[in-house]
Amino acid sequence: QPPKQPSPEKSATDANKPSDPYYDPMPILPLEVQRKLVDQGSQKGKGIAVFTSGGDSQGMNAAVRAVVRFGIYLGCKVYFIKEGYQGMVDGGDNIVEASWSSVSGIIHRGGTIIGSARCMDFKEREGRLKAAANLIMKGITNLVVIGGDGSLTGANRFRQEWPSLIEELKNNNVISEEAFKTYSHLNIVGMVGSIDNDFCGTDMTIGTDSALHRIIEAVDAIKATAYSHQRTFIMEVMGRHCGYLALVAGIVTEADFIFIPEWPVDEAKWQDNLCKKLETEREGGHRLNIIIVAEGALDTSGKDITCDMVKKVVVDRLQQDTRVTVLGHVQRGGAPSAFDRILGCRMGAEAVLALMDATPDTEACVVSLEGNTAIRVPLMACVEKTQAVTKAMTEKNWDLAVQLRGRSFQRNLETFKMLAKNKPPKTMPLLPTGTAAPSWNLAVMHVGAPCCGMNAAVRSFARNCIFSGNNPVGIHNGVDGLINDEVRPIKWSDTTGWVSEGGALLGTRRTLPEKNYAKCAENLKKHNIQGLLVIGGFEAFSAVSQLAENRDKYKEFRIPMVVLPATISNNVPGSDFSVGADTALNEITEICDRIRQSAQGTKRRVFIVETMGGYCGYLATMAGLAGGADAAYIFEEPMKMKDILRDLEIMAHKMDHGNVYRGLILRNEKSSENYDTDFLYRVYTEEGKGRFTVRQNILGHMQQGGWPSPFDRNVATKMAAKTVNWLCEQLTHCAAMDRSVHAEDPSTATLLGMRTRAYKFQPIEDVKKETDFQYRKAKVEHQWWMKLRSIMAILAQHNSTYEVEGLDPRALTDGETA
């Protein structure tokens, strides 16, 4: 069990407070989970109910679907409780048994199909007595609650009162003595569904990523009309008590100004600061300005800041043509993003397993996300920390509120403060000795295929360089550009507007340094490049590897170098995620939704869709999980003819007996040399005669296009900022007094990746050990997403064994999810 949570007041004033700038006054330790295998039918006879409560959010249906199908897979009876706590109190038709087919075709839908409602009756003991009786009548003693902190707090109170409730029911002859003994305790597990991301204990709540998608779609669309008329647009986004949406939207849309509750503007100065910022922008040639206001925005006195107040200041003082757009419930609507669908599936499966592990003495938990890991954390510790944030803001202790929000929130706030500046600082940073920090020439280039998010990384790299007193240098068109001396300095304003652009505006090629090492060295020396960031996929990894291997021949290569993984294939070893993969995944998921919809109202149909990814099956697997695919064929799991025929029979059975009318089969482009997409099409067409028709689709370069997703924009921005800090730190150790650089140690050529729960700079030499060079990807044992294939198989009604990922809560982390 985790240690008792310290009070924020004591921690915040403690004289022994750690020097860590991201110090957390109320750390929440995850509960320990043992690694184990879970077999089909192993929990036969248990009753589980799932309900959604409070505000709805996109991705709730994916979570509901996962709970139902995972519960059925384990042999449990699974029930819907419709309309939240109200349905639990009213009972009757509001509590119905769910079947495998009852959650078919819902993963792409927003909101919640089982309804959600506020319930005053449940706040009274009489209402909770009725709820307990209704659950016992159905044999339910395991609850999955999907909602916010209020819903989870109510569930925990219900659990604590359960013994006294059922004893009262027994004494009133509502339940029998046998039922009293059989249903003696109640287990609950929570999942947080909220677009505001206002719950402490998880990096991301279900629905947040989708809401960010709605916001950036609106802002990106508005920029075109704002540019045409030289207008200023003020956008109000949700977040009554949490500014996460406004903060991240500010970063990923290049907003000029944001108003959020955790970072209140100065009561006396905000009008002047805002007008000065907008004036400077227009004087610099900008034709538009974007201001984002959280609905709970405040000034330092605690007074509300509204869009109309901001508009009045801009119009009265600057006479700018200004418009207000309130996005409102548009942010809650629309289809869930791929991230939220996958998050819902992972959390739903983990929630069911947490219930099966629960005992009468087990602490109630919430399934949450830390970095890239699904974890279980103590429910009430999370609720208490969330309430501590509210208390800190009420007391105007803004710094404490930001600290309690967590490391990810703090880093986002720092990133926005730096990137939102419209010109570099007048004074350069100082060393601890009081002397000016040295100025380094740091270069950035792309190597490999373009992908969304590359431009956000370059913008962040350039502005962080300038902000820290260094000189950013752009190498255009990759290694070819380095050889041809297409090397130019990057100014602060050069990257304005880059965040929302797809592709690679700096230019990229697949050429590797081996083409002409001597010329590469010559131009690095000519421009006195002292540090290098290479953004790209497997080619970028190979390029830095080649440069490092030739340091003994060319001293110009003896500089700190970093690979920032950016490719839609997510095949770069050393990192769980690559910039660009999330955008591609959303493109595939959206296209698959449309493909399925195209056959609405027609006879039964199966679609076979080919995805990109080379020999890496990440896109096919994750798109299969997000799209509710019936199968996903990848190179890492060689398919045989018997596998194809088995999947075909399962498909036919689901259509004949499961009320399923659309099938989706995904195939990675390199999954099999002989069983290609056309082969699958012909097999399914022949074997499916009289039962369903078949269509095939090869998505091609549509997967590389589009506008970068919020995730890719934010991750690229943060990773590039970390790279600048790392390069400068290395240069302080390996530069001589004459400023010549001697980075000869293998640790100075690295790859920056997210590994489970932390961002890590890893020596290229170490990363090579886990690389499959023949197939240009990480070795299978290092592909974390492979373990999610069992979830996809179970949710698609295949026989599979699920392995619970073990978690050591003592492992340190600085991981965060954008």
PDB file of N, CA, C and O in Angstrom, residues 558-582:
ATOM      1  N   ARG A 558      33.070  14.943 -34.199  1.00  0.00           N
ATOM      2  CA  ARG A 558      33.202  14.785 -32.746  1.00  0.00           C
ATOM      3  C   ARG A 558      32.440  15.901 -32.036  1.00  0.00           C
ATOM      4  O   ARG A 558      33.011  16.729 -31.306  1.00  0.00           O
ATOM      5  N   ILE A 559      31.161  15.950 -32.290  1.00  0.00           N
ATOM      6  CA  ILE A 559      30.259  16.917 -31.663  1.00  0.00           C
ATOM      7  C   ILE A 559      29.083  16.152 -31.071  1.00  0.00           C
ATOM      8  O   ILE A 559      28.772  15.036 -31.508  1.00  0.00           O
ATOM      9  N   PRO A 560      28.410  16.693 -30.057  1.00  0.00           N
ATOM     10  CA  PRO A 560      27.214  16.017 -29.532  1.00  0.00           C
ATOM     11  C   PRO A 560      26.140  15.927 -30.619  1.00  0.00           C
ATOM     12  O   PRO A 560      25.883  16.901 -31.328  1.00  0.00           O
ATOM     13  N   MET A 561      25.518  14.754 -30.738  1.00  0.00           N
ATOM     14  CA  MET A 561      24.490  14.527 -31.758  1.00  0.00           C
ATOM     15  C   MET A 561      23.309  13.803 -31.139  1.00  0.00           C
ATOM     16  O   MET A 561      23.482  12.927 -30.286  1.00  0.00           O
ATOM     17  N   VAL A 562      22.114  14.180 -31.606  1.00  0.00           N
ATOM     18  CA  VAL A 562      20.885  13.568 -31.093  1.00  0.00           C
ATOM     19  C   VAL A 562      19.979  13.190 -32.253  1.00  0.00           C
ATOM     20  O   VAL A 562      19.824  13.965 -33.208  1.00  0.00           O
ATOM     21  N   VAL A 563      19.376  12.027 -32.151  1.00  0.00           N
ATOM     22  CA  VAL A 563      18.311  11.620 -33.076  1.00  0.00           C
ATOM     23  C   VAL A 563      16.974  11.859 -32.388  1.00  0.00           C
ATOM     24  O   VAL A 563      16.766  11.396 -31.260  1.00  0.00           O
ATOM     25  N   LEU A 564      16.090  12.600 -33.055  1.00  0.00           N
ATOM     26  CA  LEU A 564      14.719  12.761 -32.571  1.00  0.00           C
ATOM     27  C   LEU A 564      13.828  11.937 -33.497  1.00  0.00           C
ATOM     28  O   LEU A 564      13.640  12.293 -34.657  1.00  0.00           O
ATOM     29  N   PRO A 565      13.282  10.800 -33.028  1.00  0.00           N
ATOM     30  CA  PRO A 565      12.519   9.903 -33.900  1.00  0.00           C
ATOM     31  C   PRO A 565      11.270  10.581 -34.467  1.00  0.00           C
ATOM     32  O   PRO A 565      10.445  11.112 -33.716  1.00  0.00           O
ATOM     33  N   ALA A 566      11.157  10.571 -35.790  1.00  0.00           N
ATOM     34  CA  ALA A 566       9.991  11.165 -36.451  1.00  0.00           C
ATOM     35  C   ALA A 566       9.701  10.376 -37.715  1.00  0.00           C
ATOM     36  O   ALA A 566      10.378  10.523 -38.725  1.00  0.00           O
ATOM     37  N   THR A 567       8.701   9.522 -37.645  1.00  0.00           N
ATOM     38  CA  THR A 567       8.292   8.705 -38.784  1.00  0.00           C
ATOM     39  C   THR A 567       6.920   8.120 -38.499  1.00  0.00           C
ATOM     40  O   THR A 567       6.627   7.768 -37.347  1.00  0.00           O
ATOM     41  N   ILE A 568       6.100   7.994 -39.523  1.00  0.00           N
ATOM     42  CA  ILE A 568       4.768   7.445 -39.292  1.00  0.00           C
ATOM     43  C   ILE A 568       4.828   5.963 -38.940  1.00  0.00           C
ATOM     44  O   ILE A 568       3.904   5.426 -38.323  1.00  0.00           O
ATOM     45  N   SER A 569       5.908   5.282 -39.320  1.00  0.00           N
ATOM     46  CA  SER A 569       5.997   3.836 -39.108  1.00  0.00           C
ATOM     47  C   SER A 569       6.262   3.459 -37.658  1.00  0.00           C
ATOM     48  O   SER A 569       6.032   2.318 -37.265  1.00  0.00           O
ATOM     49  N   ASN A 570       6.777   4.387 -36.857  1.00  0.00           N
ATOM     50  CA  ASN A 570       7.148   4.123 -35.463  1.00  0.00           C
ATOM     51  C   ASN A 570       8.090   2.923 -35.372  1.00  0.00           C
ATOM     52  O   ASN A 570       7.952   2.075 -34.499  1.00  0.00           O
ATOM     53  N   ASN A 571       9.040   2.877 -36.298  1.00  0.00           N
ATOM     54  CA  ASN A 571       9.955   1.740 -36.356  1.00  0.00           C
ATOM     55  C   ASN A 571      11.362   2.074 -35.861  1.00  0.00           C
ATOM     56  O   ASN A 571      12.276   1.280 -36.031  1.00  0.00           O
ATOM     57  N   VAL A 572      11.545   3.264 -35.261  1.00  0.00           N
ATOM     58  CA  VAL A 572      12.869   3.644 -34.769  1.00  0.00           C
ATOM     59  C   VAL A 572      13.118   2.946 -33.440  1.00  0.00           C
ATOM     60  O   VAL A 572      12.331   3.103 -32.497  1.00  0.00           O
ATOM     61  N   PRO A 573      14.189   2.165 -33.328  1.00  0.00           N
ATOM     62  CA  PRO A 573      14.468   1.508 -32.042  1.00  0.00           C
ATOM     63  C   PRO A 573      14.826   2.543 -30.988  1.00  0.00           C
ATOM     64  O   PRO A 573      15.275   3.641 -31.295  1.00  0.00           O
ATOM     65  N   GLY A 574      14.608   2.183 -29.740  1.00  0.00           N
ATOM     66  CA  GLY A 574      14.979   3.077 -28.653  1.00  0.00           C
ATOM     67  C   GLY A 574      13.887   4.015 -28.203  1.00  0.00           C
ATOM     68  O   GLY A 574      14.085   4.795 -27.281  1.00  0.00           O
ATOM     69  N   SER A 575      12.715   3.953 -28.825  1.00  0.00           N
ATOM     70  CA  SER A 575      11.620   4.842 -28.432  1.00  0.00           C
ATOM     71  C   SER A 575      10.282   4.145 -28.628  1.00  0.00           C
ATOM     72  O   SER A 575      10.057   3.484 -29.646  1.00  0.00           O
ATOM     73  N   ASP A 576       9.400   4.308 -27.643  1.00  0.00           N
ATOM     74  CA  ASP A 576       8.057   3.741 -27.771  1.00  0.00           C
ATOM     75  C   ASP A 576       7.237   4.479 -28.811  1.00  0.00           C
ATOM     76  O   ASP A 576       6.355   3.896 -29.445  1.00  0.00           O
ATOM     77  N   PHE A 577       7.501   5.789 -28.973  1.00  0.00           N
ATOM     78  CA  PHE A 577       6.744   6.605 -29.913  1.00  0.00           C
ATOM     79  C   PHE A 577       7.680   7.375 -30.828  1.00  0.00           C
ATOM     80  O   PHE A 577       8.757   7.797 -30.408  1.00  0.00           O
ATOM     81  N   SER A 578       7.247   7.579 -32.050  1.00  0.00           N
ATOM     82  CA  SER A 578       7.919   8.483 -32.978  1.00  0.00           C
ATOM     83  C   SER A 578       6.967   9.609 -33.318  1.00  0.00           C
ATOM     84  O   SER A 578       5.755   9.387 -33.473  1.00  0.00           O
ATOM     85  N   VAL A 579       7.504  10.820 -33.429  1.00  0.00           N
ATOM     86  CA  VAL A 579       6.692  11.943 -33.886  1.00  0.00           C
ATOM     87  C   VAL A 579       6.129  11.600 -35.267  1.00  0.00           C
ATOM     88  O   VAL A 579       6.848  11.101 -36.127  1.00  0.00           O
ATOM     89  N   GLY A 580       4.865  11.874 -35.491  1.00  0.00           N
ATOM     90  CA  GLY A 580       4.236  11.600 -36.777  1.00  0.00           C
ATOM     91  C   GLY A 580       3.360  10.365 -36.780  1.00  0.00           C
ATOM     92  O   GLY A 580       2.412  10.273 -37.560  1.00  0.00           O
ATOM     93  N   ALA A 581       3.658   9.404 -35.891  1.00  0.00           N
ATOM     94  CA  ALA A 581       2.890   8.159 -35.880  1.00  0.00           C
ATOM     95  C   ALA A 581       1.452   8.385 -35.409  1.00  0.00           C
ATOM     96  O   ALA A 581       0.518   7.752 -35.913  1.00  0.00           O
ATOM     97  N   ASP A 582       1.251   9.300 -34.444  1.00  0.00           N
ATOM     98  CA  ASP A 582      -0.105   9.547 -33.946  1.00  0.00           C
ATOM     99  C   ASP A 582      -0.981  10.176 -35.022  1.00  0.00           C
ATOM    100  O   ASP A 582      -2.153   9.803 -35.174  1.00  0.00           O
TER     101      ASP A 582
END
